[in-house]
């Protein structure tokens, strides 16, 4: 695997592939790679001739400075994992390679997509995500780019970004990869202590139970039920559970408001913010 630290190096690596009309797949990450990321890389390798992965802990998408400082960084392990699946290129820029001093930020408009769930709960988060993803797409010009459905709202926002700015890749959403006990894989899981890690699968268990109640109780009552169940767990605190249309992410009030409905949850477990979702209808 070839590793580029600068845009110039990466562009030079890719140039020949472009000339030879090779299909380029791209997997953007913030590192601390796990099987979920590797599944994206493997899918990209399967679908394309060349796969580029990026590792960049993007400061502009962290609204909580502590979250940024504590975000796990383990480049050598990440490199070994990417090599084990035969990723072609890795891009690992420093912050000053991606952001100019006194850069004027773009004010992205994602309309209602940004006004729900992670939008108000993490002010500025999607503006930061869009900023970095747009920059990366413009450097790499991939044919396809791969994102996990765990961050479902991010996936929908990136689809909107790509459309609005006419960016090159087709956006491919990939199913959530779970641990054997059901916990959605996340780099943040490393921050859980033994008790927290033991309890964390309770989130997905609750989502699965919630699904069995769809249309048997009202949308409002299901939200209250999830809130009570999660908050009754002594080490968990529900940040939100939203039931929303899977396409435009707008909350629904009745089960027949939409033909495709998802449940979105964020739970705080000992200061670690765990996110998950489930298809309800
Ligand atoms: O999902 C992530 O890891 C990040 O939000 C992304 C897409 C790499 C942008 O920094």
XYZ file of C-alpha atoms and ligand atoms in Angstrom:
291
model
C 0.000 0.000 0.000
C 1.319 3.426 -0.956
C 0.950 6.117 1.683
C 0.542 9.794 0.809
C 0.785 12.593 3.338
C 0.192 15.428 0.908
C -2.458 16.084 -1.712
C 0.295 16.389 -4.304
C 1.679 12.920 -3.527
C -1.782 11.358 -3.608
C -2.679 13.004 -6.911
C 0.635 11.758 -8.363
C -0.140 8.202 -7.192
C -3.600 8.255 -8.751
C -2.627 9.999 -11.996
C -1.588 6.863 -13.862
C -4.691 5.005 -12.763
C -6.785 7.848 -14.138
C -4.937 7.808 -17.444
C -5.582 4.073 -17.649
C -9.314 4.668 -16.958
C -9.180 2.631 -13.770
C -12.275 2.815 -11.551
C -11.407 4.411 -8.222
C -13.223 3.587 -4.984
C -12.783 5.757 -1.893
C -13.328 5.046 1.803
C -12.951 8.142 4.002
C -12.317 7.404 7.682
C -11.035 8.989 10.857
C -8.910 5.933 11.643
C -9.049 3.600 14.661
C -10.182 1.127 12.051
C -12.359 -1.869 12.854
C -14.109 -4.588 10.890
C -16.844 -2.146 9.874
C -14.310 0.032 8.042
C -12.594 -3.001 6.533
C -15.929 -4.181 5.132
C -16.203 -0.828 3.313
C -12.651 -1.177 1.997
C -13.314 -4.753 0.866
C -16.496 -3.688 -0.911
C -14.583 -0.916 -2.646
C -11.826 -3.343 -3.692
C -14.481 -5.686 -5.094
C -16.331 -2.925 -7.011
C -13.351 -0.908 -8.325
C -9.842 -1.286 -9.805
C -8.179 0.918 -7.200
C -9.132 1.710 -3.611
C -8.087 4.806 -1.704
C -8.671 5.060 2.033
C -8.145 8.264 3.993
C -7.447 8.640 7.695
C -7.992 12.143 8.993
C -9.416 13.092 12.374
C -11.278 16.115 11.082
C -11.279 18.838 13.760
C -14.101 20.882 12.219
C -16.706 18.153 12.761
C -16.143 17.867 16.522
C -18.433 20.192 18.426
C -17.070 18.742 21.678
C -13.311 19.426 22.159
C -12.985 16.520 24.625
C -14.371 14.121 22.015
C -11.701 15.351 19.568
C -8.857 14.924 22.079
C -10.061 11.499 23.149
C -10.702 10.223 19.630
C -8.513 7.100 19.333
C -5.449 7.457 17.112
C -3.538 4.305 16.126
C -2.014 4.810 12.704
C 0.402 1.859 12.740
C -2.383 -0.634 13.547
C -4.592 0.986 10.903
C -1.873 0.658 8.261
C -1.427 -3.043 9.101
C -5.199 -3.632 8.823
C -5.440 -1.838 5.482
C -2.464 -3.789 4.168
C -4.083 -7.045 5.285
C -7.028 -6.376 2.935
C -4.815 -5.065 0.097
C -5.946 -1.448 0.054
C -3.999 0.360 -2.700
C -3.487 3.889 -1.358
C -3.768 5.531 2.032
C -4.045 9.294 2.442
C -3.001 10.589 5.890
C -2.813 14.362 5.769
C -2.020 16.674 8.668
C -4.556 19.348 9.571
C -2.609 22.105 7.771
C -2.655 20.062 4.559
C -6.458 20.074 4.561
C -7.213 23.487 6.058
C -5.601 26.782 5.114
C -5.084 29.333 7.889
C -8.011 31.808 7.992
C -9.947 29.661 5.553
C -13.436 30.989 4.800
C -15.807 28.125 5.587
C -18.539 27.285 3.071
C -22.011 27.595 4.522
C -23.656 24.376 3.362
C -27.425 24.241 3.145
C -28.894 20.822 3.785
C -32.288 22.239 4.704
C -34.424 20.003 6.869
C -31.908 17.142 6.713
C -29.667 19.038 9.095
C -32.415 20.267 11.414
C -33.126 16.920 13.055
C -31.270 14.461 15.309
C -27.472 14.902 15.014
C -28.003 18.396 13.529
C -29.283 20.194 16.648
C -27.527 17.757 19.014
C -24.088 18.354 17.463
C -24.143 21.950 16.187
C -21.774 22.429 13.248
C -21.031 18.714 12.942
C -22.423 18.205 9.442
C -20.916 21.485 8.230
C -17.524 20.056 9.262
C -18.233 16.660 7.707
C -19.378 18.262 4.439
C -16.323 20.540 4.366
C -13.848 17.683 4.618
C -15.727 15.213 2.436
C -16.063 17.808 -0.348
C -12.309 18.535 -0.148
C -11.452 14.815 -0.232
C -13.808 14.111 -3.155
C -12.295 17.018 -5.092
C -8.743 15.733 -4.561
C -9.467 12.082 -5.325
C -12.368 12.330 -7.788
C -13.483 8.805 -6.997
C -16.034 6.874 -9.025
C -17.621 5.465 -5.881
C -17.382 6.390 -2.195
C -18.405 4.148 0.680
C -20.094 5.124 3.950
C -21.515 3.041 6.793
C -25.235 3.173 7.555
C -24.498 3.481 11.266
C -24.122 7.206 10.595
C -27.272 7.143 8.501
C -27.950 10.889 8.667
C -24.360 11.538 7.542
C -24.914 9.204 4.578
C -28.066 11.077 3.501
C -26.333 14.448 3.934
C -23.341 13.317 1.870
C -25.717 12.201 -0.893
C -27.218 15.704 -0.812
C -23.729 17.308 -0.807
C -22.661 15.246 -3.816
C -25.791 16.214 -5.734
C -25.652 19.928 -4.825
C -21.991 20.324 -5.780
C -22.030 17.863 -8.660
C -19.209 15.849 -7.080
C -17.878 12.795 -8.852
C -18.730 9.710 -6.812
C -21.735 7.521 -6.572
C -22.396 7.248 -2.827
C -22.670 3.682 -1.589
C -24.254 3.061 1.807
C -23.144 -0.130 3.549
C -25.003 -2.070 6.223
C -24.030 -1.675 9.878
C -21.430 -4.231 10.968
C -22.078 -5.550 14.470
C -20.085 -7.374 17.113
C -21.304 -10.930 17.885
C -23.379 -9.514 20.764
C -25.095 -6.965 18.496
C -23.191 -3.797 19.421
C -22.696 -1.646 16.308
C -18.970 -1.453 15.546
C -17.513 1.972 16.246
C -14.086 3.414 16.969
C -15.643 4.894 20.116
C -16.352 1.393 21.538
C -12.671 1.261 22.558
C -13.368 3.955 25.118
C -15.873 1.790 27.006
C -14.650 0.133 30.202
C -15.429 -3.541 30.868
C -18.824 -2.922 32.501
C -19.857 -0.389 29.885
C -18.793 -2.699 27.054
C -20.755 -5.545 28.680
C -23.902 -3.394 28.893
C -23.606 -1.646 25.507
C -25.393 -4.378 23.434
C -28.498 -3.437 25.436
C -28.950 -0.549 22.970
C -29.456 -2.817 19.956
C -31.497 -5.281 22.031
C -33.823 -2.386 22.895
C -34.051 -1.335 19.236
C -34.982 -4.891 18.242
C -37.684 -5.038 20.946
C -38.938 -1.628 19.808
C -39.356 -3.012 16.279
C -41.708 -5.728 17.580
C -43.978 -2.974 18.960
C -44.346 -1.109 15.650
C -48.034 -0.444 14.836
C -49.047 -2.175 18.102
C -48.545 1.023 20.068
C -48.441 4.639 18.873
C -45.262 6.327 17.608
C -45.344 8.586 20.654
C -45.703 5.665 23.075
C -42.882 3.748 21.410
C -40.587 6.749 21.868
C -41.570 6.956 25.532
C -41.045 3.212 25.960
C -37.492 3.365 24.541
C -36.693 6.372 26.716
C -37.861 4.593 29.851
C -36.088 1.307 29.058
C -32.750 2.965 28.255
C -32.848 5.394 31.172
C -33.691 2.523 33.538
C -30.303 1.048 32.734
C -28.126 2.561 35.495
C -25.155 3.310 33.207
C -27.094 4.671 30.234
C -28.643 8.001 29.414
C -30.768 8.454 26.324
C -29.791 11.484 24.244
C -32.563 10.858 21.733
C -34.638 8.188 20.096
C -36.322 9.437 16.941
C -38.700 7.656 14.617
C -38.333 9.140 11.172
C -38.866 8.782 7.448
C -35.853 6.918 6.014
C -35.639 9.184 2.956
C -35.991 12.745 4.265
C -35.238 11.965 7.950
C -38.265 13.923 9.131
C -39.908 12.596 12.297
C -43.237 10.859 11.795
C -46.243 11.030 14.116
C -48.261 8.094 12.783
C -47.126 4.735 11.470
C -48.769 5.358 8.091
C -46.994 8.717 7.587
C -44.261 7.009 5.569
C -43.664 3.710 3.770
C -40.069 3.493 4.984
C -39.450 4.242 8.644
C -36.345 3.999 10.832
C -35.578 4.336 14.513
C -32.482 6.410 15.352
C -30.869 6.309 18.756
C -28.016 7.995 20.612
C -27.110 6.821 24.088
C -24.518 8.213 26.428
C -22.651 5.387 28.163
C -20.203 6.746 30.729
C -19.399 9.786 28.585
C -19.130 7.772 25.364
C -21.732 8.678 22.788
C -23.020 5.538 21.052
C -25.154 5.799 17.923
C -27.270 3.123 16.247
C -30.366 2.704 14.129
C -32.846 0.103 12.955
C -35.254 -0.209 10.056
C -38.723 -0.272 11.620
C -40.905 -0.411 8.495
O -17.738 8.926 9.322
C -16.584 9.376 9.503
O -15.660 8.667 9.915
C -16.311 10.840 9.211
O -17.433 11.611 9.514
C -15.840 11.097 7.775
C -16.895 10.741 6.757
C -14.568 10.313 7.500
C -15.526 12.580 7.594
O -14.527 13.016 8.469
